[in-house]
Amino acid sequence: MELIDTHVHLEDVENLGDAIKRAAEVGVIAVIAVGSDYDSNLWVMYEVRKYDVGKLRIYPALGLHPWNLDAARIETTIEFIKNNIEKVVALGEVGLDYWYKNVRKDENEKELQRKAFRRILDIARENDKPVSIHNRGAWMDCVNMTIEANVKKAVFHWFTGPDDALKKLLEHGYYISATPAAAYSKEHRRAILNTPLENIILETDSPVVYSGEASEPAHVVKALKSVAELKGESISVVAEKTTENAKRIFKIN
Ligand SMILES: [Zn+2]
């Protein structure tokens, strides 16, 4: 069995070397390390490769997370992303989060998020890169902006949004990714049920804590099991299909 963890904040994973070894032991062959801001992008760009072990390869993605929009550093972050675009498999984590802290009631903050997101979407289109998207409370805005930017490949990571936004993103050939929350989150389970296996990939969003336990890339197996259960498919079929999808999206061989 070969698995790909398509969205991980590796710089925050404790005892990373050991965690990566455990991932390799359960069949993880690739991990996509996403960046969130200037510092994590630097780390992803220069540090991740040191952790490759056995057959497992770590691939960098550079992002600008809606929680990390330090206005003073947006330009330097975008400059860094542009300068390193050839070396990354995706842009992410980026997106919109209207439920974040004070953003909910602040139109200026929402507009700042949209501006940053639009810049990244343009870079993705110009360089034919897939995008790993955070979307919370901005469901249709986020989907519409991705479509309007004419981005060809997009993954709406850990999708928990309403059916209309899901339907629209699927009509445009985009993807969602399933996390270990697929074991218990009603919204996430519904999204997975309503998405064909052809449009699903797996991830952990490590080190996010699920049911009291900090995650690591080896836990992508939990996402796999939940998707198999929800879809009524065997674990091996879901593993094969989702890994094939991820390889195609991120151009990983
Ligand atoms: Zn994330």
GROMACS .gro file of N, CA and C and ligand atoms in nm, residues 7 9 34 65 93 157 205, ligand 1:
model
   22
    7HIS      N    1  -0.099   1.731   0.284
    7HIS     CA    2  -0.107   1.864   0.348
    7HIS      C    3  -0.061   1.850   0.494
    9HIS      N    4   0.188   2.051   0.814
    9HIS     CA    5   0.271   2.160   0.864
    9HIS      C    6   0.390   2.097   0.937
   34VAL      N    7   0.338   2.200   0.353
   34VAL     CA    8   0.286   2.332   0.315
   34VAL      C    9   0.345   2.441   0.405
   65HIS      N   10  -0.109   3.180   0.453
   65HIS     CA   11  -0.232   3.138   0.522
   65HIS      C   12  -0.315   3.259   0.564
   93GLU      N   13  -0.024   2.670   0.218
   93GLU     CA   14  -0.165   2.681   0.237
   93GLU      C   15  -0.209   2.827   0.217
  157HIS      N   16  -0.891   2.178   0.099
  157HIS     CA   17  -0.843   2.086   0.201
  157HIS      C   18  -0.940   2.080   0.319
  205ASP      N   19  -0.302   1.722   0.789
  205ASP     CA   20  -0.290   1.858   0.842
  205ASP      C   21  -0.212   1.857   0.974
  254ZN      ZN   22  -0.319   2.330   0.717
   0.00000   0.00000   0.00000
